[in-house]
PDB file of C-alpha atoms in Angstrom:
ATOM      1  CA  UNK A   1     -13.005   2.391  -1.664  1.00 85.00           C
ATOM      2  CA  UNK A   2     -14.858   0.136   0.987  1.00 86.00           C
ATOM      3  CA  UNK A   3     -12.537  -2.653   0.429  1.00 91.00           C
ATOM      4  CA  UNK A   4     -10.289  -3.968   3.090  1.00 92.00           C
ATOM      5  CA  UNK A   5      -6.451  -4.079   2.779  1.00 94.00           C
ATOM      6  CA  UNK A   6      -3.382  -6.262   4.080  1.00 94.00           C
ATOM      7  CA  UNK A   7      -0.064  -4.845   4.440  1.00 95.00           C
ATOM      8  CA  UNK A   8       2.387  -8.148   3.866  1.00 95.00           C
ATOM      9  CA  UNK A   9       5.575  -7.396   5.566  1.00 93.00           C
ATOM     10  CA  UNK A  10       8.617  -9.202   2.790  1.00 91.00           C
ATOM     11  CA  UNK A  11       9.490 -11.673   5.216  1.00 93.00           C
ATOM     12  CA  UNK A  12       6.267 -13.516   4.606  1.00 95.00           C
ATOM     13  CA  UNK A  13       5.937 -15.784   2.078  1.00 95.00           C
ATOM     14  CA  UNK A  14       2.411 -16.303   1.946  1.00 96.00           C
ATOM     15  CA  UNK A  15      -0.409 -14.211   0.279  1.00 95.00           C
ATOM     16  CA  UNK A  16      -2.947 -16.386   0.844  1.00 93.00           C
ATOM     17  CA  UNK A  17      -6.621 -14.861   0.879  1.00 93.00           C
ATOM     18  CA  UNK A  18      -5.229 -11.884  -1.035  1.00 95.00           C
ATOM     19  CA  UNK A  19      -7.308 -10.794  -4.551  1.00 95.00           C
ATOM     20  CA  UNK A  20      -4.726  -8.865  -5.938  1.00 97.00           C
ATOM     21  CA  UNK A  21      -1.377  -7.857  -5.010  1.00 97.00           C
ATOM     22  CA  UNK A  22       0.112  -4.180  -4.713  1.00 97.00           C
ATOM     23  CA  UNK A  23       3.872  -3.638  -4.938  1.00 96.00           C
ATOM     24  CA  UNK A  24       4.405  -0.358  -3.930  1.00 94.00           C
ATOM     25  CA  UNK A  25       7.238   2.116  -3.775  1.00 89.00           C
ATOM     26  CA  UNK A  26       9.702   3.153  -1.658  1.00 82.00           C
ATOM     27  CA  UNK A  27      12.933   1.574  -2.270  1.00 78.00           C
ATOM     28  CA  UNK A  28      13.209   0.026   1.053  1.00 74.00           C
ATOM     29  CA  UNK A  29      16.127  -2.014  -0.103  1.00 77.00           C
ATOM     30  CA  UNK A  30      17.929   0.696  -1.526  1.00 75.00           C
ATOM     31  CA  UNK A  31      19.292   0.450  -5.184  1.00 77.00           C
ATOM     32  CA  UNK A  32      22.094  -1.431  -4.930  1.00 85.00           C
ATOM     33  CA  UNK A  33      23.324  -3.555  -7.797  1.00 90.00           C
ATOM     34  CA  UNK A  34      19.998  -1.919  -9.696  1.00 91.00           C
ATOM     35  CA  UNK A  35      16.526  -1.206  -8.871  1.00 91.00           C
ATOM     36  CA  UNK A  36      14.382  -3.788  -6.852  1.00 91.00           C
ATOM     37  CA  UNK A  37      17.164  -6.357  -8.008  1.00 91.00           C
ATOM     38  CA  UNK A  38      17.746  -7.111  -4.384  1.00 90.00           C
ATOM     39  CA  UNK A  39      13.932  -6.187  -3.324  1.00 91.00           C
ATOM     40  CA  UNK A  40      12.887  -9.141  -5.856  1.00 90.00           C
ATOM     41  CA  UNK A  41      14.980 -12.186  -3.459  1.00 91.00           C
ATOM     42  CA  UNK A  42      12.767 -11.156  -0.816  1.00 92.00           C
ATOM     43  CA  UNK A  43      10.983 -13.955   1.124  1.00 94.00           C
ATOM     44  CA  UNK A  44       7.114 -12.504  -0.001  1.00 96.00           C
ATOM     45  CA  UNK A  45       8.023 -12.784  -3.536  1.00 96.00           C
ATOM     46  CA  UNK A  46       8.085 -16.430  -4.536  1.00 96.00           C
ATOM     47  CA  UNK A  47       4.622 -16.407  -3.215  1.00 97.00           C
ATOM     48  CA  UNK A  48       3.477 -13.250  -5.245  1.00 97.00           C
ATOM     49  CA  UNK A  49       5.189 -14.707  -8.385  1.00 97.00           C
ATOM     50  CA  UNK A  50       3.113 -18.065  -8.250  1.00 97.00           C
ATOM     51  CA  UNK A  51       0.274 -15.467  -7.079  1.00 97.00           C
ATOM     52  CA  UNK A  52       0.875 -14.051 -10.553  1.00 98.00           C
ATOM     53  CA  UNK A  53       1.163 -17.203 -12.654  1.00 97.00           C
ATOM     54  CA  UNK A  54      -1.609 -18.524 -11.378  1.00 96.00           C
ATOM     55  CA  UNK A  55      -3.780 -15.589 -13.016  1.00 96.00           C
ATOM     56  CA  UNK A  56      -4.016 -13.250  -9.719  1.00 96.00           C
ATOM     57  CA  UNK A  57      -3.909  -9.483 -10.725  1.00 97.00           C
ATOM     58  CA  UNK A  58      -0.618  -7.927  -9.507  1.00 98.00           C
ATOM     59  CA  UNK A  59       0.189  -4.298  -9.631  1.00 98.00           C
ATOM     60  CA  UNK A  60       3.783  -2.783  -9.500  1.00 98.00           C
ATOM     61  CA  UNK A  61       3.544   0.907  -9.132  1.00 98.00           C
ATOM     62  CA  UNK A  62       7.089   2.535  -9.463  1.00 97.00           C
ATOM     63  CA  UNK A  63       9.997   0.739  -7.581  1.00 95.00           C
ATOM     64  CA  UNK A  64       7.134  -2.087  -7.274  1.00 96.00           C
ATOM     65  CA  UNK A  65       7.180  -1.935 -11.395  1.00 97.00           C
ATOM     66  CA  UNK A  66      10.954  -2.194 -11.015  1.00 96.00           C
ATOM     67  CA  UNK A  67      10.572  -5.403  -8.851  1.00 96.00           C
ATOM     68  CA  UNK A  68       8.474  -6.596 -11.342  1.00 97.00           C
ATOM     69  CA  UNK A  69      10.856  -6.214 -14.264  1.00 97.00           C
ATOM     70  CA  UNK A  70      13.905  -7.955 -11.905  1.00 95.00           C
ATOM     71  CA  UNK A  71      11.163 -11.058 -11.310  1.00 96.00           C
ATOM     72  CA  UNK A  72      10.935 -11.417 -15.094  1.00 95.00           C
ATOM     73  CA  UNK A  73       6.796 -11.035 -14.851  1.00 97.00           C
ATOM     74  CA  UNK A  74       7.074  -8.498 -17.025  1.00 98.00           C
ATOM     75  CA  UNK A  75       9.676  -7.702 -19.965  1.00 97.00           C
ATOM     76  CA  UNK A  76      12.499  -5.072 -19.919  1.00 97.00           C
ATOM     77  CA  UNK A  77      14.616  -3.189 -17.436  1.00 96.00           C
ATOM     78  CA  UNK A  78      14.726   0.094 -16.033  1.00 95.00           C
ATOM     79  CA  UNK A  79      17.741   2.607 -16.898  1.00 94.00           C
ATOM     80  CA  UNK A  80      18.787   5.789 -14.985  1.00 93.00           C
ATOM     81  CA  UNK A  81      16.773   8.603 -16.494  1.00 95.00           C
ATOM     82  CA  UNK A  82      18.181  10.535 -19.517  1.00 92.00           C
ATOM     83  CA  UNK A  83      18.673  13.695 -17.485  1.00 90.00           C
ATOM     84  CA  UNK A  84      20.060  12.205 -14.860  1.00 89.00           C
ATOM     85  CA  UNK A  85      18.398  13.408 -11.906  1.00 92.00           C
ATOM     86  CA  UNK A  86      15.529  12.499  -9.924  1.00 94.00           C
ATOM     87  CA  UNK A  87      11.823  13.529 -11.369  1.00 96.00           C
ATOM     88  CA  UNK A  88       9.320  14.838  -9.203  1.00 96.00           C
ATOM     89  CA  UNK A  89       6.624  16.296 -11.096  1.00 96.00           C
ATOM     90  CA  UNK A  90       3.089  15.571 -12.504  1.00 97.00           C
ATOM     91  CA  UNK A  91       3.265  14.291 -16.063  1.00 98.00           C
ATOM     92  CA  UNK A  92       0.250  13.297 -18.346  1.00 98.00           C
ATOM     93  CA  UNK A  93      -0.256   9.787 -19.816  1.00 98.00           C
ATOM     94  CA  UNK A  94      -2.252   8.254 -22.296  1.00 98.00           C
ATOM     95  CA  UNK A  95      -4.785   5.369 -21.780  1.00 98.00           C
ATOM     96  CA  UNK A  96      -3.294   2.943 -24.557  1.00 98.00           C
ATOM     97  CA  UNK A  97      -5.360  -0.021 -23.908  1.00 98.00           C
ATOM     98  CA  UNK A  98      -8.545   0.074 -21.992  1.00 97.00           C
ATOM     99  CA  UNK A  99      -9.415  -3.648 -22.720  1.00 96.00           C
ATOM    100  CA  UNK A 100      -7.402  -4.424 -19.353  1.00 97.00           C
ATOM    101  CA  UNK A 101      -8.091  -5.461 -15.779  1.00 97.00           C
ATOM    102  CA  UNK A 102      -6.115  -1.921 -14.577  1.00 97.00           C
ATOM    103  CA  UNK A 103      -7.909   0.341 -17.315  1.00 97.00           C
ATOM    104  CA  UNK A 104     -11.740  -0.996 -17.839  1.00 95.00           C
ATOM    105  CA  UNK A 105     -12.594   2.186 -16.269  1.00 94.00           C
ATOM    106  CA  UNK A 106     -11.041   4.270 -18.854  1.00 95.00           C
ATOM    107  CA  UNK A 107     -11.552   4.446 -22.819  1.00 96.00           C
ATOM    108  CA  UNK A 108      -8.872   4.254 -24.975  1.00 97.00           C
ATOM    109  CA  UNK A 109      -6.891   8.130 -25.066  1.00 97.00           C
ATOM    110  CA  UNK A 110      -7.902   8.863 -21.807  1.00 98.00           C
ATOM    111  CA  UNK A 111      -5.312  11.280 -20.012  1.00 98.00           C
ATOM    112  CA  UNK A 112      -4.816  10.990 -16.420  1.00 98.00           C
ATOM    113  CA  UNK A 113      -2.554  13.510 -14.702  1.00 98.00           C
ATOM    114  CA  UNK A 114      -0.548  10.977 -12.290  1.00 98.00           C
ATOM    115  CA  UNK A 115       2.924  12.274 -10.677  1.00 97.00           C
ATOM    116  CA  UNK A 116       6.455  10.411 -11.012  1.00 97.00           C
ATOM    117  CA  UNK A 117       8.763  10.583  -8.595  1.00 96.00           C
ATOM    118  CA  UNK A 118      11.916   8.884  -9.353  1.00 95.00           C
ATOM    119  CA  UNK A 119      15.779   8.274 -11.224  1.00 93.00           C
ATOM    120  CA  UNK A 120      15.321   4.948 -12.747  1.00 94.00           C
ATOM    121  CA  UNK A 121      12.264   4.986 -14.966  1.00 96.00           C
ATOM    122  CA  UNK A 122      14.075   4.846 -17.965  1.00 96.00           C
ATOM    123  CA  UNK A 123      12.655   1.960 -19.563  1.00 98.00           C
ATOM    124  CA  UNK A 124      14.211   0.279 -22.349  1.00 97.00           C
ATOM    125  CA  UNK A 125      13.929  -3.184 -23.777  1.00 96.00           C
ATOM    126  CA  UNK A 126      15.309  -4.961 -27.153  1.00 94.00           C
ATOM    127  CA  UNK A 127      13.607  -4.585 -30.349  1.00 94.00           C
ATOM    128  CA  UNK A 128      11.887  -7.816 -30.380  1.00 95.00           C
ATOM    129  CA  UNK A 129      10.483  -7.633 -26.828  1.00 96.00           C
ATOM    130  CA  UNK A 130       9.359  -3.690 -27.840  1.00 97.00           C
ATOM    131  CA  UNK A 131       7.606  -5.279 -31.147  1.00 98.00           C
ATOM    132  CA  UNK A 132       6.014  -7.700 -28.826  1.00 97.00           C
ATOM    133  CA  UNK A 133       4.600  -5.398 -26.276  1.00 98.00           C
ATOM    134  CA  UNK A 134       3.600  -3.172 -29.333  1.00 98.00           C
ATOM    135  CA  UNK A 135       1.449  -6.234 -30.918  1.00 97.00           C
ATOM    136  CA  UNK A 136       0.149  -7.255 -28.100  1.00 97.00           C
ATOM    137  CA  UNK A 137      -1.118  -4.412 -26.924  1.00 97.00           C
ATOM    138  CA  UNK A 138       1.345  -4.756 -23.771  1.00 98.00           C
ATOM    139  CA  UNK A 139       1.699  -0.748 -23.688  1.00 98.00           C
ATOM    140  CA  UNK A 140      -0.772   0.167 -21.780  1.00 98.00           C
ATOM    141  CA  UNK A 141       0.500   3.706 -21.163  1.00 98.00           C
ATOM    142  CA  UNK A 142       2.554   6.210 -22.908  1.00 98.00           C
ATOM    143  CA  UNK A 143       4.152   9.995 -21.779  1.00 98.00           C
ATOM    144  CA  UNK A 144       2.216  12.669 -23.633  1.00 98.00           C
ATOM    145  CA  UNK A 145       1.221  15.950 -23.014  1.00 98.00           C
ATOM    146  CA  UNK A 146      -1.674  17.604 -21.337  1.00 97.00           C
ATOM    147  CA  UNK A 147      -3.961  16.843 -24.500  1.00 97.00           C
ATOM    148  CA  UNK A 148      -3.089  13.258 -25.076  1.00 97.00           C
ATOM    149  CA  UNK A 149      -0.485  13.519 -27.731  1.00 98.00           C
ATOM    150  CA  UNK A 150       2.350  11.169 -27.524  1.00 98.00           C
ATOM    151  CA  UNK A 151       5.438  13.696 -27.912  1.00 97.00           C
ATOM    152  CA  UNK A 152       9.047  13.410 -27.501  1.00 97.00           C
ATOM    153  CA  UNK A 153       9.439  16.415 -25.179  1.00 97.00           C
ATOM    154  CA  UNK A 154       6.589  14.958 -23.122  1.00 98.00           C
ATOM    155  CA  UNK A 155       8.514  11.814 -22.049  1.00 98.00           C
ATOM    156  CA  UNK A 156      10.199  12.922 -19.016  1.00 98.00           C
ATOM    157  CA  UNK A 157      12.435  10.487 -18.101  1.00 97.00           C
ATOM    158  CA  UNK A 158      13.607   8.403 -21.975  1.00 96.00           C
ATOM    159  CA  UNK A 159      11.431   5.749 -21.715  1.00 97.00           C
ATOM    160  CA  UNK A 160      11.362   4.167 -25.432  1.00 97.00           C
ATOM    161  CA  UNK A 161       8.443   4.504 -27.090  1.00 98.00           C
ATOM    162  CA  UNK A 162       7.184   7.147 -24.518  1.00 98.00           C
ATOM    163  CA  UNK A 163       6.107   3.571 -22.424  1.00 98.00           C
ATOM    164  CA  UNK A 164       4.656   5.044 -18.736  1.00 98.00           C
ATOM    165  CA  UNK A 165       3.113   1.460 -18.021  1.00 98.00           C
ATOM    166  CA  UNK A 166       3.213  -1.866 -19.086  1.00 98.00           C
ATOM    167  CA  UNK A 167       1.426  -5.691 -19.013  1.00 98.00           C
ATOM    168  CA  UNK A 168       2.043  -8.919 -19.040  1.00 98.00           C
ATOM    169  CA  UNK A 169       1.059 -10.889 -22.755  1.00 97.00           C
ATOM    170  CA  UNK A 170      -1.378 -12.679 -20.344  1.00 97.00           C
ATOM    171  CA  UNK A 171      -2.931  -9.698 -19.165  1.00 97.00           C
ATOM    172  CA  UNK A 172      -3.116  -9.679 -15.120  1.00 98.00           C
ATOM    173  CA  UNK A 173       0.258  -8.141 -14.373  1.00 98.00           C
ATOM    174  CA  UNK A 174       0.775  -4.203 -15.015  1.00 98.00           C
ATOM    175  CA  UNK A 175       3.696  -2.305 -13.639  1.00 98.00           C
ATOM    176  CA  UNK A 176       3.415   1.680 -14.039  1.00 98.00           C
ATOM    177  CA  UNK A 177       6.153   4.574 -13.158  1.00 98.00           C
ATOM    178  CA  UNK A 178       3.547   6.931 -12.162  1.00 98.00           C
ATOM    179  CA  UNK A 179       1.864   6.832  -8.837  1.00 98.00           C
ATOM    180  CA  UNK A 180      -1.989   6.231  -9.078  1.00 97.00           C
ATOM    181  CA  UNK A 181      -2.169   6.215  -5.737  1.00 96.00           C
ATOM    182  CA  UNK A 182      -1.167   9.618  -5.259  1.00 95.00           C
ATOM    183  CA  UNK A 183      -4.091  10.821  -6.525  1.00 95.00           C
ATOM    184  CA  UNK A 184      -6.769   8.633  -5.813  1.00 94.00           C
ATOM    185  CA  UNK A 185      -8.087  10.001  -2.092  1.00 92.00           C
ATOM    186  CA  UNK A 186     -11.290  12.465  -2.037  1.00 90.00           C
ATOM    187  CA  UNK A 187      -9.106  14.972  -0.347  1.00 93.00           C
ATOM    188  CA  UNK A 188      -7.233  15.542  -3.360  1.00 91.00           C
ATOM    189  CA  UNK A 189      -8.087  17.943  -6.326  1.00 92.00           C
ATOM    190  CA  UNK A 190      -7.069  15.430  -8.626  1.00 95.00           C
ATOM    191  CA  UNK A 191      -8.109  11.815  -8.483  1.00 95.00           C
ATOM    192  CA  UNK A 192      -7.510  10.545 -11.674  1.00 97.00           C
ATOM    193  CA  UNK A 193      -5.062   7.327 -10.226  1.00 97.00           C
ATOM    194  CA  UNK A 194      -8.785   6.040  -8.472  1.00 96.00           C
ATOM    195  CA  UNK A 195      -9.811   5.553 -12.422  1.00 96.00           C
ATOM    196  CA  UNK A 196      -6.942   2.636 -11.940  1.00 97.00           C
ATOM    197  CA  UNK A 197      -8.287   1.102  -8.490  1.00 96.00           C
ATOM    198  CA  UNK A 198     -11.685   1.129  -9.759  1.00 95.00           C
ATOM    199  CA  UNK A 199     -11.345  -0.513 -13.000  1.00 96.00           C
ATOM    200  CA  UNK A 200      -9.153  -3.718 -10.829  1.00 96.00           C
ATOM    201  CA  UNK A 201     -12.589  -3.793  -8.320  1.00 94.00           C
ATOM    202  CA  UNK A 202     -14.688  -3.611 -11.504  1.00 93.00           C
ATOM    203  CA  UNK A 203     -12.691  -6.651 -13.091  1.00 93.00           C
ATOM    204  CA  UNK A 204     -12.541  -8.053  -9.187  1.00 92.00           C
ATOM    205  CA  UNK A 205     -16.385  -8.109  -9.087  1.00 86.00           C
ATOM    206  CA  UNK A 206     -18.432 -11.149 -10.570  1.00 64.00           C
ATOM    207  CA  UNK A 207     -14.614 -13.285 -10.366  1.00 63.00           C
ATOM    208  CA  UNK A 208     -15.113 -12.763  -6.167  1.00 54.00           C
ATOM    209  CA  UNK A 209     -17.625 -12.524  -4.052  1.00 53.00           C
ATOM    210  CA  UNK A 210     -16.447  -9.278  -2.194  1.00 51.00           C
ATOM    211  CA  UNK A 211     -17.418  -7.783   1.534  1.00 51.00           C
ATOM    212  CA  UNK A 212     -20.451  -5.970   1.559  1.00 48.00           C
ATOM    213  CA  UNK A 213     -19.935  -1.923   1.646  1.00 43.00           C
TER     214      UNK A 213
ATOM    215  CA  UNK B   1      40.240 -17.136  -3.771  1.00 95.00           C
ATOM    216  CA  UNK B   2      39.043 -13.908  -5.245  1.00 96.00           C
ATOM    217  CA  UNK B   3      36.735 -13.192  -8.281  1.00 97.00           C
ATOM    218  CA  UNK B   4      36.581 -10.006  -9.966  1.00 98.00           C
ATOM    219  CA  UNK B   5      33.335  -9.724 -11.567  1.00 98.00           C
ATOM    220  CA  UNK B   6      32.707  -6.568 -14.490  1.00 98.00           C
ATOM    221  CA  UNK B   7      29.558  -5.455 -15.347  1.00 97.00           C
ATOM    222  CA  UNK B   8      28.682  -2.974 -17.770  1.00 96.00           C
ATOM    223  CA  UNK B   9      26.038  -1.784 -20.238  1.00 95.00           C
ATOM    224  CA  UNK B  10      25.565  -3.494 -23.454  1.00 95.00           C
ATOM    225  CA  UNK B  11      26.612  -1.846 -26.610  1.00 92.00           C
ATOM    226  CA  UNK B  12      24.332   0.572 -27.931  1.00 89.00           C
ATOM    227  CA  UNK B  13      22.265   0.976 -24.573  1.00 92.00           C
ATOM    228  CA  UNK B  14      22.724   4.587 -23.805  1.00 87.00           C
ATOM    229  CA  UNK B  15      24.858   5.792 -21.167  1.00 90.00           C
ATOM    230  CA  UNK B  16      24.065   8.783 -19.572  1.00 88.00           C
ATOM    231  CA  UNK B  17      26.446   8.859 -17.025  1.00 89.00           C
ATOM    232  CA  UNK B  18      29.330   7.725 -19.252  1.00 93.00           C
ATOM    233  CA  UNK B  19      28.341  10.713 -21.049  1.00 92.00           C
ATOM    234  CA  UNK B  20      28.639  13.328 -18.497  1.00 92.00           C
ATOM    235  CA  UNK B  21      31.851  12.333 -17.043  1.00 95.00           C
ATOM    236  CA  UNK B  22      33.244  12.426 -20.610  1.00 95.00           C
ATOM    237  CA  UNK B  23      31.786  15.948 -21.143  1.00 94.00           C
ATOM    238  CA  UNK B  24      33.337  16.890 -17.704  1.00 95.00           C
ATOM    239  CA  UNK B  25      36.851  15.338 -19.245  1.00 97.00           C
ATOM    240  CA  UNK B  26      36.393  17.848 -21.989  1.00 95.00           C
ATOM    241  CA  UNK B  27      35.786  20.374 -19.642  1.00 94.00           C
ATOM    242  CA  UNK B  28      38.672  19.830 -17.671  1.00 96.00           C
ATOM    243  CA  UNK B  29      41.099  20.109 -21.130  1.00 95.00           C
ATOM    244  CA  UNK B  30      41.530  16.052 -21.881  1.00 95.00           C
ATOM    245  CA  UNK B  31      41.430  16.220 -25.448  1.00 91.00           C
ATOM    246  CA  UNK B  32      40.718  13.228 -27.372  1.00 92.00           C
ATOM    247  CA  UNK B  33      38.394  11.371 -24.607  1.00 94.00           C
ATOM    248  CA  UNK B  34      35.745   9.827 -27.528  1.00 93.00           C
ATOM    249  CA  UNK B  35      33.459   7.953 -25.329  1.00 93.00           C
ATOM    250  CA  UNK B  36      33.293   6.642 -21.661  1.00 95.00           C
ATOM    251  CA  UNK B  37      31.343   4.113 -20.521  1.00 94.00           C
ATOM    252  CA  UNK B  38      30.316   3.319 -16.785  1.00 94.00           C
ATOM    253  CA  UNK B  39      29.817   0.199 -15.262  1.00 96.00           C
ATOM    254  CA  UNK B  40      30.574  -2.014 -11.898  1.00 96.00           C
ATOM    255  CA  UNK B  41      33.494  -3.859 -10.525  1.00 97.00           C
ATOM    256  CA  UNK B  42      32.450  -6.185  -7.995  1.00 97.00           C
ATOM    257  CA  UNK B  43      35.647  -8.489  -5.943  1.00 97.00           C
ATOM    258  CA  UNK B  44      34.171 -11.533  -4.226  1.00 97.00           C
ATOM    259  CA  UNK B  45      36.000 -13.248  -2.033  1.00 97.00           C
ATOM    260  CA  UNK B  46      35.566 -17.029  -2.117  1.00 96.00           C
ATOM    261  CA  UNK B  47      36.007 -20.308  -0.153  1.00 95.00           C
ATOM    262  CA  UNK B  48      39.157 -22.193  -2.358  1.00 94.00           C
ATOM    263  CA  UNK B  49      37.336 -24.431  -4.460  1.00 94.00           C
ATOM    264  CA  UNK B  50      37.990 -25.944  -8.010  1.00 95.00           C
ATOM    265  CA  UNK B  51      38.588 -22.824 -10.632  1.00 94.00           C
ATOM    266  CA  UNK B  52      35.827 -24.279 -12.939  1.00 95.00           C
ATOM    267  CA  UNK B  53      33.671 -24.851  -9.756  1.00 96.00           C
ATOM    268  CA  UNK B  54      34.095 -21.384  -8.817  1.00 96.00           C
ATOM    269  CA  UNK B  55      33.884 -20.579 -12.894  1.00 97.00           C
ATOM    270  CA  UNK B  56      30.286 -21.598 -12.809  1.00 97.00           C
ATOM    271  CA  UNK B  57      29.235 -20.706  -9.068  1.00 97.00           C
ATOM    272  CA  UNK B  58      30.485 -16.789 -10.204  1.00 98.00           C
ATOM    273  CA  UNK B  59      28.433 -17.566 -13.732  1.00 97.00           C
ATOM    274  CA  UNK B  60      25.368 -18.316 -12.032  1.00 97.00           C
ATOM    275  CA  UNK B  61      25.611 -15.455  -9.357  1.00 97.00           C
ATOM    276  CA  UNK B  62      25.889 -12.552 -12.285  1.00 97.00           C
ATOM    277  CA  UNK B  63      22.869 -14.415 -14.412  1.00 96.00           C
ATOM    278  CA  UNK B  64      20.622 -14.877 -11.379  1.00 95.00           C
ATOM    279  CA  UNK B  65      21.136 -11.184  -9.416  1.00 95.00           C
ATOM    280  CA  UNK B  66      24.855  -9.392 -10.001  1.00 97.00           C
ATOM    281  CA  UNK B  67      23.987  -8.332 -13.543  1.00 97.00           C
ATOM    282  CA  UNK B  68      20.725  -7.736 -15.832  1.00 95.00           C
ATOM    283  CA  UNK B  69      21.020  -9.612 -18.834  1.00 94.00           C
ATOM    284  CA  UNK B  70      18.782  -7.193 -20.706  1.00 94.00           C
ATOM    285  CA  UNK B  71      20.417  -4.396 -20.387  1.00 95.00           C
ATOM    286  CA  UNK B  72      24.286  -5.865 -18.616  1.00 96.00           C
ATOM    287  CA  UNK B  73      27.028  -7.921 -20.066  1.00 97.00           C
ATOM    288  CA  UNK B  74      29.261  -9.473 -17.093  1.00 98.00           C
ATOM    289  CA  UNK B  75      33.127 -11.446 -17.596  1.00 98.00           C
ATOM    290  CA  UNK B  76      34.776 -12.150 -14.120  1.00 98.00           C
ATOM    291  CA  UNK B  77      38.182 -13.683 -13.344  1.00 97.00           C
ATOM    292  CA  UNK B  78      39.038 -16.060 -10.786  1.00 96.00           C
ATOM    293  CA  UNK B  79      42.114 -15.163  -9.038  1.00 95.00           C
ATOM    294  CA  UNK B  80      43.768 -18.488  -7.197  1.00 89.00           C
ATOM    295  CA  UNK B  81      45.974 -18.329  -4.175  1.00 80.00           C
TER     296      UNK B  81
END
């Protein structure tokens, strides 16, 4: 996308210079105890928290979104999938709010065909927090099938509420299951996760000045 | 000293391993088996200290990483010398 990138190794503990953050996948750290709860006491991640609370736009993208859930940036936890086993497959979600910094690029219902690839993306949290995200318009995407209806058999893993992705109440934090960024290169057929990179250079743009292409 | 720390999920969170080790009870002929839940059992060895020192170290240590409060309870006992 013309921009230039930084790969922060996790025993740094400075992001200084960055514009937004990416927490990737992987489970480097294994699961132990539960998903990115160790990953989260990493050196790099007092400095992406106060990176965070100080407004900067942080994506968590599968284990990343788990990190984020163990940090407390965003609400919830992750549970070991209904089923069981380990999900590797393309599912369809739902654009549920495109008033944010990840989904300008979008409209409201858009479907993007982005695959999952993991145990733990059962997400669950308490009533109150799930009214919250609902008012809020924290949900930023839900499970649904191929024509943008939110079903139960669509939800592959038992997420409540069908919830794929979420935000922060303050807006610049977003943690999805589904990997964007497995679909985002030309070489691909589909490259419906670039609709997610573009929309954070869109919001980027005017805030920064950024490199000339 | 020793702690021995228990974790498990809160009531009402689904359980979907719990589940399929009490359908594989059933399977195997144990009648009766109504639920089962799963959790953790941690032991953690620690330097002798005062038991209501170690009461609170062991408190903080489940709140802070050992458990997940949204989805965990934890109790623990402290086992002296």
């Amino acid at each position: 996308m013309g921009q230039s990138s930084h790969l922060i190794w996790h025993q740094e503990t400075s992001v200084q210079g960055m514009d937004a953050i990416l927490l990737p996948g992987g489970f480097s750290y294994g699961d132990y105890l539960r998903t990115g709860s160790i990953a989260r006491f990493s050196p790099i991640m007092e400095a992406v928290i106060q990176f965070a609370n100080q407004g900067g736009l942080v994506l968590g993208i599968c284990n990343g979104f788990q990190i984020l859930l163990e940090t407390g940036l965003l609400p919830g936890a992750m549970l070991r999938n209904t089923e069981l086993s380990f999900i590797c497959k393309e599912t369809y979600i739902r654009v549920e709010n495109a008033n944010t910094p990840f989904t300008k690029s979008c409209e409201v219902g858009k479907v993007l065909k982005l695959p999952i690839a993991h145990a733990d993306g059962n997400y669950f949290t308490n009533p109150v927090d799930l009214s919250a995200l609902q008012a809020n318009a924290q949900i930023v995407f839900r499970y649904c099938d191929r024509d943008g209806i939110v079903t139960p058999s669509s939800n592959p893993n038992g997420s409540i509420d069908n919830i794929a992705g979420i935000q922060n109440a303050q807006g610049n934090v977003l943690g999805l299951m589904p990997h964007p960024e497995r679909c985002a290169e030309p070489i691909f057929s589909n490259q419906d996760g670039r609709l997610i990179f573009e929309s954070m250079l869109t919001s980027l743009i005017g805030q920064i000045p950024l490199p000339a292409k | 000293m020793k702690a021995k720390i228990y974790i498990t999920l809160k009531n009402g969170i689904h359980d979907p391993q719990g589940r399929a080790i009490q359908q594989s009870l059933q399977t195997l002929g144990f009648e009766g088996v109504q639920d089962v839940r799963m959790g953790k059992f941690l032991e953690v060895d620690l330097q002798e200290m005062k038991k209501d020192s170690a009461e609170k170290t062991i408190n903080t240590m489940c709140q802070k990483l050992l458990a997940n409060t949204v989805i965990e309870d934890f109790r623990y006992e402290i086992i002296e010398n």
